[in-house]
CSV table of C-alpha atoms in Angstrom, one decimal:
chain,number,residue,atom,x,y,z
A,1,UNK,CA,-117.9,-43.0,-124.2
A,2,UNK,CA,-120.1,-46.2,-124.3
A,3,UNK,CA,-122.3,-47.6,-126.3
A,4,UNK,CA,-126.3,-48.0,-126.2
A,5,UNK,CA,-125.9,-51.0,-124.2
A,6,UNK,CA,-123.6,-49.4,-121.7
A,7,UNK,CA,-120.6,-50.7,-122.9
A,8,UNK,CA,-117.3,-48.7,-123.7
A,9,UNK,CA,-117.6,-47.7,-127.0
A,10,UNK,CA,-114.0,-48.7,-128.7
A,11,UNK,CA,-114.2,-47.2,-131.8
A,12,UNK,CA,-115.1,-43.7,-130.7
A,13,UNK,CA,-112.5,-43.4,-127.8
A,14,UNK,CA,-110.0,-45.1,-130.5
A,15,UNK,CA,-110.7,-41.9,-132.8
A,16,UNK,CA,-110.8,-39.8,-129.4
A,17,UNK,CA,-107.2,-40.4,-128.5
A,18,UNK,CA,-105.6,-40.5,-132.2
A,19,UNK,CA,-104.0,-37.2,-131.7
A,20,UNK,CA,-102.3,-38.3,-128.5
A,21,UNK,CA,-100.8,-41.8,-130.6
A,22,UNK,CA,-99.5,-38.7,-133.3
A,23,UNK,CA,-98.5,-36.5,-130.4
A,24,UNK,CA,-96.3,-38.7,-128.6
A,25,UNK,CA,-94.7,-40.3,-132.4
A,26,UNK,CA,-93.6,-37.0,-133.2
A,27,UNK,CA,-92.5,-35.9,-130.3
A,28,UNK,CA,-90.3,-39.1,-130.0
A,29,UNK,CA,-88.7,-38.6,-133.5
A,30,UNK,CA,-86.4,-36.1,-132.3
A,31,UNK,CA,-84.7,-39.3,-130.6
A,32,UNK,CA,-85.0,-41.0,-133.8
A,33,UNK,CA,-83.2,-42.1,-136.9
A,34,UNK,CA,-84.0,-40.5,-140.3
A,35,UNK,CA,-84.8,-44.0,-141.0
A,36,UNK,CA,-87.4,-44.7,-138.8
A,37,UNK,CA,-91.0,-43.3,-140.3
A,38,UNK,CA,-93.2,-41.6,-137.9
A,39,UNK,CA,-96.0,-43.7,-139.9
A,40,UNK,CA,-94.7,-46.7,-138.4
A,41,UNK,CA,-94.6,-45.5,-135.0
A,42,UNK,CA,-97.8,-43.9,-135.1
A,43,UNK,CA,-99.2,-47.8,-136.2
A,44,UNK,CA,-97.4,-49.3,-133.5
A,45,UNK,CA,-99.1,-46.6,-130.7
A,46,UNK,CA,-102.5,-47.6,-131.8
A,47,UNK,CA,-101.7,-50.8,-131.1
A,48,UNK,CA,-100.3,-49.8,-127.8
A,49,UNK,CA,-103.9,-48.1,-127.1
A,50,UNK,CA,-105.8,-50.8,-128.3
A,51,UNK,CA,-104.6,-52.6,-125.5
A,52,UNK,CA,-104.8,-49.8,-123.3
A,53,UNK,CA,-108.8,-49.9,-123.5
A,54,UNK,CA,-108.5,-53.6,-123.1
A,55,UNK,CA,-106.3,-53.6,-119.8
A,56,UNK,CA,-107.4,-50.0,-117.8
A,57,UNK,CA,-109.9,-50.0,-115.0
A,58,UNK,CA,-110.9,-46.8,-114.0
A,59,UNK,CA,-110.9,-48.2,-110.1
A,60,UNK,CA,-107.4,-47.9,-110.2
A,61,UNK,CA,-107.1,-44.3,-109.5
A,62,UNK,CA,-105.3,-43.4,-112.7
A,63,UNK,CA,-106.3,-41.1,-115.4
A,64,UNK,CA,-106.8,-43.1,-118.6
A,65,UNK,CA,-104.6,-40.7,-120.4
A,66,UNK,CA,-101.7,-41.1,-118.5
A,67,UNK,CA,-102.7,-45.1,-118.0
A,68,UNK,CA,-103.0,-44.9,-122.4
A,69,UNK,CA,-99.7,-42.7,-122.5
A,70,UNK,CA,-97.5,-45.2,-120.7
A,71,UNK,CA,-98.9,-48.1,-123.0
A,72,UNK,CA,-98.9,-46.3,-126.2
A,73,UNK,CA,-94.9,-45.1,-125.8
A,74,UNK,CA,-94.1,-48.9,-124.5
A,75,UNK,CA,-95.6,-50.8,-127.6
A,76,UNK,CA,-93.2,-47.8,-129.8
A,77,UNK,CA,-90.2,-48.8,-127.3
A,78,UNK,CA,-90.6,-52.6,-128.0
A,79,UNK,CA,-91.0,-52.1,-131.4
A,80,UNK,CA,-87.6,-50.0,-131.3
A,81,UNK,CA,-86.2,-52.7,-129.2
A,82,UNK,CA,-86.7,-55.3,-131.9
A,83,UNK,CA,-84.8,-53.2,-134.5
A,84,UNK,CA,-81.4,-52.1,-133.7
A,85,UNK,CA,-82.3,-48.8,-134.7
A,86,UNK,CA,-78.5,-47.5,-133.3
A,87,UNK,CA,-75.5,-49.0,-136.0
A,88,UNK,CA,-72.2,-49.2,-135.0
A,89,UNK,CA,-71.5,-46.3,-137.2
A,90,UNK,CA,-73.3,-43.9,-135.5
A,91,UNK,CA,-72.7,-44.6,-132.0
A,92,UNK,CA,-68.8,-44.3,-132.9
A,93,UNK,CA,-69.7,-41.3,-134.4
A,94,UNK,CA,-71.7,-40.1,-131.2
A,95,UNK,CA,-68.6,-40.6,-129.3
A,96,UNK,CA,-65.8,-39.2,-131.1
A,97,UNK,CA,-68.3,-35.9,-130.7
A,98,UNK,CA,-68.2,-36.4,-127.2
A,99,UNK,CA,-64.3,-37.2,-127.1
A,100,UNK,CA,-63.8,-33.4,-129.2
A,101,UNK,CA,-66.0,-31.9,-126.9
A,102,UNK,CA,-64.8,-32.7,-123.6
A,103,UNK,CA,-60.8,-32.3,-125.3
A,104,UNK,CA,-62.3,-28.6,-126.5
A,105,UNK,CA,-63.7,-28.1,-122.9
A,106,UNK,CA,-60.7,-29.2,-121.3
A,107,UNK,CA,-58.3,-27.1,-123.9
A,108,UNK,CA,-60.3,-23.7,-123.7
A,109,UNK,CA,-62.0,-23.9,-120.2
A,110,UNK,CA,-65.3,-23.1,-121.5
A,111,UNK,CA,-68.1,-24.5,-123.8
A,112,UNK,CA,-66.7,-25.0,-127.8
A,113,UNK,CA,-68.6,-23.5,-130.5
A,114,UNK,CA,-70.0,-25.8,-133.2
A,115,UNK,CA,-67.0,-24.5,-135.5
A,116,UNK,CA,-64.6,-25.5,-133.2
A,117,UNK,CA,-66.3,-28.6,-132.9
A,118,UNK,CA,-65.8,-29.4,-136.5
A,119,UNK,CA,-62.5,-28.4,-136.5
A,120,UNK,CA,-61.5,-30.4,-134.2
A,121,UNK,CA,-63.2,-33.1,-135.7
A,122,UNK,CA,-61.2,-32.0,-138.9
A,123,UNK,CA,-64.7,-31.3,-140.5
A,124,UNK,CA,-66.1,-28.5,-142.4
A,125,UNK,CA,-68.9,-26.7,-140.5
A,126,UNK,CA,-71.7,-28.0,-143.2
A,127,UNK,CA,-70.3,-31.6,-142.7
A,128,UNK,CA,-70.7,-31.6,-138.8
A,129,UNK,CA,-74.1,-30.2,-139.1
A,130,UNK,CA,-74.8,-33.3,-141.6
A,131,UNK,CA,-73.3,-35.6,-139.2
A,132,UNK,CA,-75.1,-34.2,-136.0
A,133,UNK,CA,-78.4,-35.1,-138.3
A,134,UNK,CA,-77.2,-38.9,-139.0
A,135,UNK,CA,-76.3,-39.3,-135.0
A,136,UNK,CA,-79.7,-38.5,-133.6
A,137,UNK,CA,-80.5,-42.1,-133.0
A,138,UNK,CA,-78.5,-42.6,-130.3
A,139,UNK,CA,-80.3,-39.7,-128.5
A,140,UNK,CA,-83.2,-42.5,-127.7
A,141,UNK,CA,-81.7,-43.3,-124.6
A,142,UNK,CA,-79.4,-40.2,-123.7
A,143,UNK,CA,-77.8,-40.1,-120.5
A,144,UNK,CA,-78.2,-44.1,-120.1
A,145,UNK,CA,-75.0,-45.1,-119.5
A,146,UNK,CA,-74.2,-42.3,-116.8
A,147,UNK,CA,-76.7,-43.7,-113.8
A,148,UNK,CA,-74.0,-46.6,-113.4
A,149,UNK,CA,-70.2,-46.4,-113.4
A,150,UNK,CA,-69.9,-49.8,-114.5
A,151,UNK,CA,-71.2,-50.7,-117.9
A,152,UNK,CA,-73.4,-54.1,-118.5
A,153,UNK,CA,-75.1,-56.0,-121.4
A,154,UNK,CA,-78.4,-55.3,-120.6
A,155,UNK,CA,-80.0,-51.8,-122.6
A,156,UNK,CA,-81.5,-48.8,-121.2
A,157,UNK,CA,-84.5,-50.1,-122.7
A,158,UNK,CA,-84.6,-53.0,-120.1
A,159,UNK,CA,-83.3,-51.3,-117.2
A,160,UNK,CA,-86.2,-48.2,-117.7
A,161,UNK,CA,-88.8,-50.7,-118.5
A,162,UNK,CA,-88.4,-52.7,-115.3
A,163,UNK,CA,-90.2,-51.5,-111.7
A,164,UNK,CA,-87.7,-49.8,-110.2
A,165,UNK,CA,-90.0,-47.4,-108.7
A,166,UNK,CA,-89.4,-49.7,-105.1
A,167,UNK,CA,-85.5,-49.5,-105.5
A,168,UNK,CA,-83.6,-47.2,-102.8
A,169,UNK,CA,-80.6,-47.4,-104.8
A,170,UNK,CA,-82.3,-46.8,-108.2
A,171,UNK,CA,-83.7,-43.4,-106.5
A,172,UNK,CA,-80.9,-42.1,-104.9
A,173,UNK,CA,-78.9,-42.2,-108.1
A,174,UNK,CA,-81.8,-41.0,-109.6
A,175,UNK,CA,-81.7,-37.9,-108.1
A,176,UNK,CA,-78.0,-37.3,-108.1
A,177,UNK,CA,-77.8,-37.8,-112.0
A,178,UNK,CA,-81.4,-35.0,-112.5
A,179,UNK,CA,-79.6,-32.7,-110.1
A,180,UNK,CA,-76.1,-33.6,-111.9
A,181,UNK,CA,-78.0,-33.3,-115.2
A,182,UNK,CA,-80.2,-29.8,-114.5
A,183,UNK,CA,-77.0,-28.2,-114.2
A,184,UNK,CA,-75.2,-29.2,-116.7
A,185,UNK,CA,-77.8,-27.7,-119.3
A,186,UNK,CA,-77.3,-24.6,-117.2
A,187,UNK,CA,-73.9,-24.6,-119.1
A,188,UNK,CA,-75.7,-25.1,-122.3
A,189,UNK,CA,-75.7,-22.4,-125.2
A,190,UNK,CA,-78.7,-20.3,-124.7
A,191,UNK,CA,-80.4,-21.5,-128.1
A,192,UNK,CA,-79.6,-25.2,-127.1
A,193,UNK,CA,-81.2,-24.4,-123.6
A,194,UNK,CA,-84.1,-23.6,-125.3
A,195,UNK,CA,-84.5,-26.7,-127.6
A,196,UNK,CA,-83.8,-28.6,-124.3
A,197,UNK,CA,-86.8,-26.6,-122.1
A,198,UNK,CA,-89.4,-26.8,-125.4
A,199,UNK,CA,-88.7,-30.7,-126.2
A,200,UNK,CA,-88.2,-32.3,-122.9
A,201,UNK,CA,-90.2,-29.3,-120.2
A,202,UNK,CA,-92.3,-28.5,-122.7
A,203,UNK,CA,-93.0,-31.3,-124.7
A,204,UNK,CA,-93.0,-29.8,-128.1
A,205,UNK,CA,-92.3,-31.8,-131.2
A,206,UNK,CA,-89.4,-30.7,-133.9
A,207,UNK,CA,-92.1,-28.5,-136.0
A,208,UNK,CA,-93.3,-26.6,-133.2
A,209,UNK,CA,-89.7,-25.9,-131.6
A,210,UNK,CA,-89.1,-25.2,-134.9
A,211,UNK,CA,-91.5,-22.1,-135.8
A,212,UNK,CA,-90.8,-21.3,-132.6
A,213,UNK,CA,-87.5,-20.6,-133.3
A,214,UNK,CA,-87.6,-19.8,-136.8
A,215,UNK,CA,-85.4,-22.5,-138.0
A,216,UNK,CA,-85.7,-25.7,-140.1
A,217,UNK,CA,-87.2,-29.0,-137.9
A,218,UNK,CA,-83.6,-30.5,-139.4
A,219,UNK,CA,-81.6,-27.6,-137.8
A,220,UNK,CA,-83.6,-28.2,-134.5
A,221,UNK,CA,-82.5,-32.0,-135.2
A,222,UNK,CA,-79.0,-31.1,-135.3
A,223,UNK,CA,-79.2,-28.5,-132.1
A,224,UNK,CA,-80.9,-31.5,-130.1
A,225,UNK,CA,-78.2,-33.9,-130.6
A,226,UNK,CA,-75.7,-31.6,-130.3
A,227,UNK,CA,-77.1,-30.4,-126.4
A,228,UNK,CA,-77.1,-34.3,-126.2
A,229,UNK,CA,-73.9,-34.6,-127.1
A,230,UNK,CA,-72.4,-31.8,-124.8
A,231,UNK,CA,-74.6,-33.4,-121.8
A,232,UNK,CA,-73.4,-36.7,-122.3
A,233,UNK,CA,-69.7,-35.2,-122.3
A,234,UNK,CA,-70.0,-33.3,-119.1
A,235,UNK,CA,-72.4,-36.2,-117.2
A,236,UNK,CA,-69.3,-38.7,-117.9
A,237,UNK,CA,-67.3,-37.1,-115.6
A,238,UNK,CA,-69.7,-37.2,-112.5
């Protein structure tokens, strides 16, 4: 789009690629606090294409989508990354999850049921489900801390923003930890398996998995971090 004197037009491919800045908010949500409003995000990603239009040249052999795509989700990361969106509180909650699950799986020899995950927590069912809601922050970066056996200050956030694209090492343990993680969610239950394929295959936001399945976007929440949850129990031992 350009203007009457040849020059790109901002304003109209600003309007043009709204839907994707929406798009990519809500679809990050899922990884989100209840706290952080999609508003905010969506603010911050048309910041993130503003400068898209500013920095892409189209000699560089890269689609402008994908070029805007990777700019709009980095100015939404380093906005995360200047709030500590994760509180203590619900990463300890994340893990004591992880610690009943892998006891369960241990205990029964096969994947626990979400009322034996309560119990075990010594929660009601409805309280679990609450809880599975309050946790989904630390989804943001799941699976971070499995790449690496030993743990370090620096965040997931740093480590994924960095080229490592030139790093042997990087891609070797790359690969174990996708082939590791593909199947794992083999082992998932079946609904979970399909929250997994729709958000992250798919790339369908809560609403859409949602009507898809029938259920609330805050029950899609709670099977999302849940599938998390299981993942991150099962990846800890590899």
């Amino acid at each position: 789009m350009y203007t009457a004197k040849g020059q790109l037009d901002r304003n109209a491919m600003i309007r043009q690629y709204q839907p994707l800045v929406r798009k990519l908010a809500h679809h990050m949500m899922a990884k989100l606090p209840p706290s952080v409003e999609v508003d905010d995000l969506i603010q911050v990603g048309l910041i993130g294409l503003a400068d898209a239009l500013s920095r892409y040249e189209a000699a560089q052999g890269v689609q402008f989508e994908t070029f805007a795509s990777q700019r709009i989700k980095g100015a939404m990361l380093d906005e995360l990354r200047e709030n500590d969106w994760m509180s203590r509180g619900s990463r300890k909650s994340q893990k004591d999850i992880e610690v009943a699950m892998r006891k369960l799986e241990h205990r029964l020899g096969r994947t626990p049921a979400e009322s034996e995950i309560a119990n075990e927590l010594g929660m009601n069912l409805t309280d679990y489900q609450s809880l599975l809601g309050k946790v989904r922050g630390t989804q943001l970066v799941y699976l971070e801390d499995m790449s690496r056996k030993d743990e370090d200050d620096d965040t997931f956030l740093d480590r994924h923003v960095a080229d490592t694209d030139a790093d042997p090492l990087h891609i070797l343990r790359d690969q174990r930890l996708k082939a590791s993680l593909v199947t794992a969610i083999k082992t998932l239950p079946e609904r979970e398996q399909y929250v997994m394929s729709m958000y992250y295959e798919q790339e369908m936001n809560l609403k859409e998995i949602a009507a898809v399945l029938d259920i609330t976007e805050s029950r899609v929440c709670q099977l999302h971090s849940q599938s998390i949850a299981r993942l991150r129990a099962k990846m800890r031992a590899h």
